[in-house]
Each structure stands twice: as C-alpha cells, then as structure tokens.
C-alpha cells in the first residue's frame, strides 16, 4: 500500500538549475497539493490541484510550476533554482476528511 | 484569510505528565481543524480532526482536542506522556469547503520533548 510517493528524497542543485520533484498517489484522490516546510514556519502551500487538468496557486507559488495530466501524478517543477528554495517539500493528496502526506523531498540549492 | 497560532515552539514534559499543546485559529467561516504529528525525517500523520460534529475530538495514541468557538482554540492534550510522543506537532485549519481541496493553513509547529 504505497500511498503518496515522492522522488527524489534528496537533491542538491546549483543556482539556476532546473529540476522536477515527482509525486504519485495510488488512492485515486482527486485532490493533490505541494507544501514546503521551513524551520519555524510550518508548512506553506505552494500549488494545489482539484483534479486532472486543474491547478491553482497557493500561498507561495513564485518560482514553481505544476501540471496535472493524470489523477495519479502531480509533479512540481523548479525552472531556475534559487537558494531561497532550499527546503523540504511535501506532496499530499486528500479525500474528504484527511490529507495524506508523502515522506518528503529535501532540496538544497547552492 | 485563515491563520493558526501555536503557542510555544518547544514544550518539554516528563514521562507520565500531562501534555498540553496550544493552538488558536482565525477564520471568517466555520473551520475544520486538524492536528498532525511529524516524527523525524518522516511526513505528517493525522492525529485527529474537528469537522463540526462533537466539540471534543479523540484521536490516535491517546490524544484528544476540544474545539472552543468562544476562545477560537483547539488545544491538544494527552493525560500521560510517553517517550514515543516526542515529535513535532502541527495544528492546521481549513474552511469547511476547503478540506477536500488540500488547502490547509498550518501553524508554526511545536516540538514536544519527553524526559524520562
């Protein structure tokens, strides 16, 4: 029972590089979202999706892109990484009563 | 706009003592409220949730929380702390229509330390 799977778990980038954080869920949830976690700031919503083909911005969307071509997948793209994007990223999917989280992707931008 | 304030970034208790983690929220619409727990190097796990039914909510691992509208609070308690309770705890709020959209607003987190 995989739940929400994120890859990679760790990544180091140089400023200006691009990359994609992958997220897949096998619970057939319509709703998926990306959060970033920084010390003392809790989790902040980056982007979310209410179904395939539908995405919207959260609290801190700048520097990130998303797409939702299938129900299962919700990748997060960093087009030009900046040191301020050093963080732990969590993907989550939701049913009507609970948010299920992946184990996180730790990103360091040098 | 919604917001959550967790009072105390660090709480330390002795094993067997009462655990009290404080959460106050602000919401212009009836809220749904959640407590999540995060163990080191893991994702977040739901402890309990309030979705406008009973105001006293019981969760996993002996935790419970009480929704008090007049105080805009949703404090988390456990009568007797166990060493395995050491973790970071997050309070979160969404509007009643927002839960299923994954649009939760989280507090800053409280790290619970349990001493032998």
Coordinates of C-alpha atoms in Angstrom, one line a residue:
Chain A
X1 CA 0.0 0.0 0.0
X2 CA 2.2 2.8 -1.3
X3 CA 0.0 5.9 -0.6
X4 CA 1.9 9.1 -1.6
X5 CA 5.3 8.5 -3.2
X6 CA 7.8 11.3 -3.7
X7 CA 11.1 11.2 -5.6
X8 CA 13.9 12.0 -5.2
X9 CA 14.2 12.0 -1.4
X10 CA 17.4 14.2 -1.5
X11 CA 18.7 16.6 -4.2
X12 CA 21.4 19.2 -4.4
X13 CA 21.2 21.8 -7.1
X14 CA 23.3 24.8 -8.2
X15 CA 21.6 28.2 -8.5
X16 CA 19.9 28.4 -11.9
X17 CA 19.5 24.7 -12.5
X18 CA 16.0 23.3 -13.1
X19 CA 14.5 20.1 -11.8
X20 CA 11.2 18.3 -11.2
X21 CA 10.1 16.7 -7.9
X22 CA 7.8 13.8 -8.7
X23 CA 4.7 12.9 -6.7
X24 CA 2.4 9.9 -7.3
X25 CA -0.6 8.6 -5.3
X26 CA -2.4 5.3 -5.7
X27 CA -5.5 6.2 -3.6
X28 CA -7.5 7.7 -6.5
X29 CA -7.7 11.0 -4.7
X30 CA -8.9 13.9 -6.8
X31 CA -7.1 16.5 -4.7
X32 CA -3.3 16.9 -4.5
X33 CA -1.1 19.6 -3.2
X34 CA 2.5 20.6 -2.6
X35 CA 3.8 22.2 0.5
X36 CA 7.2 23.4 1.6
X37 CA 8.4 23.2 5.2
X38 CA 10.9 25.6 6.6
X39 CA 12.1 25.8 10.3
X40 CA 9.7 27.8 12.4
X41 CA 7.3 28.5 9.6
X42 CA 5.2 25.3 9.5
X43 CA 4.1 24.1 6.1
X44 CA 3.2 26.6 3.4
X45 CA 1.0 25.7 0.4
X46 CA 2.8 26.1 -3.0
X47 CA 0.2 24.8 -5.5
X48 CA -2.7 22.5 -5.4
X49 CA -5.0 20.6 -7.8
X50 CA -8.6 19.6 -7.5
X51 CA -8.5 17.1 -10.4
X52 CA -6.7 16.3 -13.7
X53 CA -6.2 19.3 -15.8
X54 CA -7.0 21.8 -12.9
X55 CA -4.3 23.5 -10.9
X56 CA -4.2 26.7 -8.8
X57 CA -1.7 28.7 -6.7
X58 CA -1.3 28.5 -3.0
X59 CA 0.4 30.9 -0.6
X60 CA 4.0 30.7 -2.1
X61 CA 3.8 29.8 -5.8
X62 CA 6.6 32.0 -7.2
X63 CA 9.4 30.0 -8.8
X64 CA 7.4 26.8 -9.1
X65 CA 5.2 25.3 -11.8
X66 CA 2.8 22.3 -11.7
X67 CA 0.7 20.3 -14.0
X68 CA -1.8 17.6 -13.5
X69 CA -2.2 15.4 -16.6
X70 CA -3.4 12.3 -14.7
X71 CA -5.2 11.7 -11.4
X72 CA -2.2 9.9 -10.0
X73 CA 0.7 12.3 -10.7
X74 CA 1.4 15.9 -9.6
X75 CA 5.0 17.0 -10.4
X76 CA 6.5 20.2 -9.1
X77 CA 8.9 22.0 -11.3
X78 CA 11.6 24.5 -10.4
X79 CA 12.5 26.3 -13.5
X80 CA 15.6 28.2 -12.2
X81 CA 16.5 27.2 -8.7
X82 CA 17.4 29.8 -6.1
X83 CA 19.0 29.4 -2.6
X84 CA 15.7 30.6 -1.1
X85 CA 14.1 27.4 -2.4
X86 CA 16.3 25.3 -0.1
X87 CA 13.6 23.4 1.9
X88 CA 11.8 20.2 2.5
X89 CA 9.0 19.6 0.1
X90 CA 5.9 17.6 0.8
X91 CA 3.3 16.3 -1.6
X92 CA -0.1 15.4 -0.2
X93 CA -3.4 14.0 -1.5
X94 CA -6.7 14.4 0.1
X95 CA -10.0 12.7 0.4
X96 CA -12.9 14.5 2.0
X97 CA -11.6 14.1 5.6
X98 CA -7.9 13.7 5.6
X99 CA -4.7 14.9 4.0
X100 CA -2.2 12.1 3.3
X101 CA 1.5 13.1 3.0
X102 CA 4.5 11.7 1.3
X103 CA 7.8 11.3 3.2
X104 CA 9.2 14.5 1.8
X105 CA 12.0 15.6 -0.6
X106 CA 14.9 17.5 0.9
X107 CA 16.3 20.1 -1.6
X108 CA 19.4 22.1 -1.2
X109 CA 20.3 24.9 -3.6
X110 CA 23.9 26.1 -3.5
Chain B
X1 CA -7.9 34.7 5.3
X2 CA -7.3 31.9 7.8
X3 CA -4.4 31.7 10.3
X4 CA -3.2 29.4 13.0
X5 CA -1.0 30.3 16.0
X6 CA 0.7 27.6 18.1
X7 CA 1.8 29.0 21.4
X8 CA 5.2 27.7 22.3
X9 CA 7.7 26.4 19.7
X10 CA 9.1 23.9 22.2
X11 CA 7.3 22.1 25.1
X12 CA 9.1 19.8 27.5
X13 CA 7.3 17.4 29.8
X14 CA 8.3 14.4 32.0
X15 CA 7.2 10.9 31.1
X16 CA 3.7 10.4 32.6
X17 CA 2.9 14.1 32.8
X18 CA 0.1 15.9 31.1
X19 CA 0.7 17.1 27.6
X20 CA -0.9 20.4 26.5
X21 CA -0.1 21.9 23.1
X22 CA -1.9 25.2 22.4
X23 CA -3.5 26.2 19.1
X24 CA -5.6 29.3 18.3
X25 CA -7.1 29.9 14.9
X26 CA -8.6 32.7 13.0
X27 CA -11.2 32.0 10.3
X28 CA -14.0 34.1 8.8
X29 CA -16.0 31.0 8.0
X30 CA -16.8 27.8 10.1
X31 CA -13.5 26.0 10.3
X32 CA -12.3 22.5 10.0
X33 CA -9.4 21.9 12.4
X34 CA -6.6 19.3 12.5
X35 CA -3.7 18.2 14.5
X36 CA -0.8 16.4 12.7
X37 CA 2.3 14.8 14.1
X38 CA 5.7 14.6 12.4
X39 CA 8.4 12.2 13.6
X40 CA 12.0 12.9 12.5
X41 CA 12.6 12.5 8.7
X42 CA 9.0 11.5 8.1
X43 CA 5.9 13.0 6.6
X44 CA 3.0 14.2 8.6
X45 CA 0.4 11.9 10.1
X46 CA -3.1 12.9 11.1
X47 CA -3.8 12.7 14.9
X48 CA -7.3 14.0 14.9
X49 CA -9.7 16.3 13.2
X50 CA -12.7 18.5 14.0
X51 CA -15.3 18.8 11.3
X52 CA -18.3 20.4 13.1
X53 CA -19.6 17.4 14.9
X54 CA -18.7 16.8 18.5
X55 CA -16.5 19.5 20.0
X56 CA -14.4 17.0 22.0
X57 CA -12.4 15.0 19.4
X58 CA -10.5 11.9 20.3
X59 CA -7.6 10.8 18.1
X60 CA -4.9 8.2 17.9
X61 CA -2.3 7.4 20.5
X62 CA -4.5 8.7 23.4
X63 CA -4.6 12.3 22.2
X64 CA -7.7 14.5 22.2
X65 CA -8.6 18.1 21.5
X66 CA -11.5 20.4 22.3
X67 CA -13.0 22.9 19.9
X68 CA -13.9 26.1 21.7
X69 CA -15.5 28.6 19.4
X70 CA -15.7 31.4 22.0
X71 CA -11.9 31.1 22.6
X72 CA -11.1 30.3 18.9
X73 CA -8.9 27.5 20.3
X74 CA -8.2 23.8 19.5
X75 CA -5.7 22.7 22.2
X76 CA -4.3 19.2 22.0
X77 CA -4.0 17.2 25.2
X78 CA -2.8 13.8 26.4
X79 CA -3.2 12.8 30.1
X80 CA 0.1 10.9 30.3
X81 CA 3.1 11.5 28.1
X82 CA 5.1 8.6 26.7
X83 CA 8.6 8.7 25.4
X84 CA 7.3 7.8 21.9
X85 CA 5.2 11.0 21.9
X86 CA 8.4 13.1 21.2
X87 CA 7.8 14.7 17.8
X88 CA 6.8 17.9 16.2
X89 CA 3.1 18.7 16.2
X90 CA 1.2 20.9 13.8
X91 CA -2.2 22.5 14.1
X92 CA -4.0 23.3 10.8
X93 CA -7.2 24.9 9.7
X94 CA -9.3 24.9 6.5
X95 CA -12.7 26.3 5.8
X96 CA -15.5 23.8 5.7
X97 CA -15.4 23.6 2.0
X98 CA -11.6 23.5 1.8
X99 CA -10.7 20.2 3.4
X100 CA -11.1 18.1 0.3
X101 CA -9.0 20.6 -1.7
X102 CA -6.0 20.0 0.4
X103 CA -5.8 23.7 1.2
X104 CA -4.8 23.6 4.8
X105 CA -3.2 26.5 6.6
X106 CA -0.6 25.3 9.2
X107 CA 0.7 26.7 12.4
X108 CA 4.4 27.0 13.0
X109 CA 4.7 23.7 14.8
X110 CA 5.5 22.7 18.4
X111 CA 8.4 20.4 19.2
X112 CA 7.5 18.1 22.1
X113 CA 10.3 16.7 24.2
X114 CA 9.6 14.0 26.8
X115 CA 12.1 13.4 29.6
X116 CA 12.4 10.1 31.4

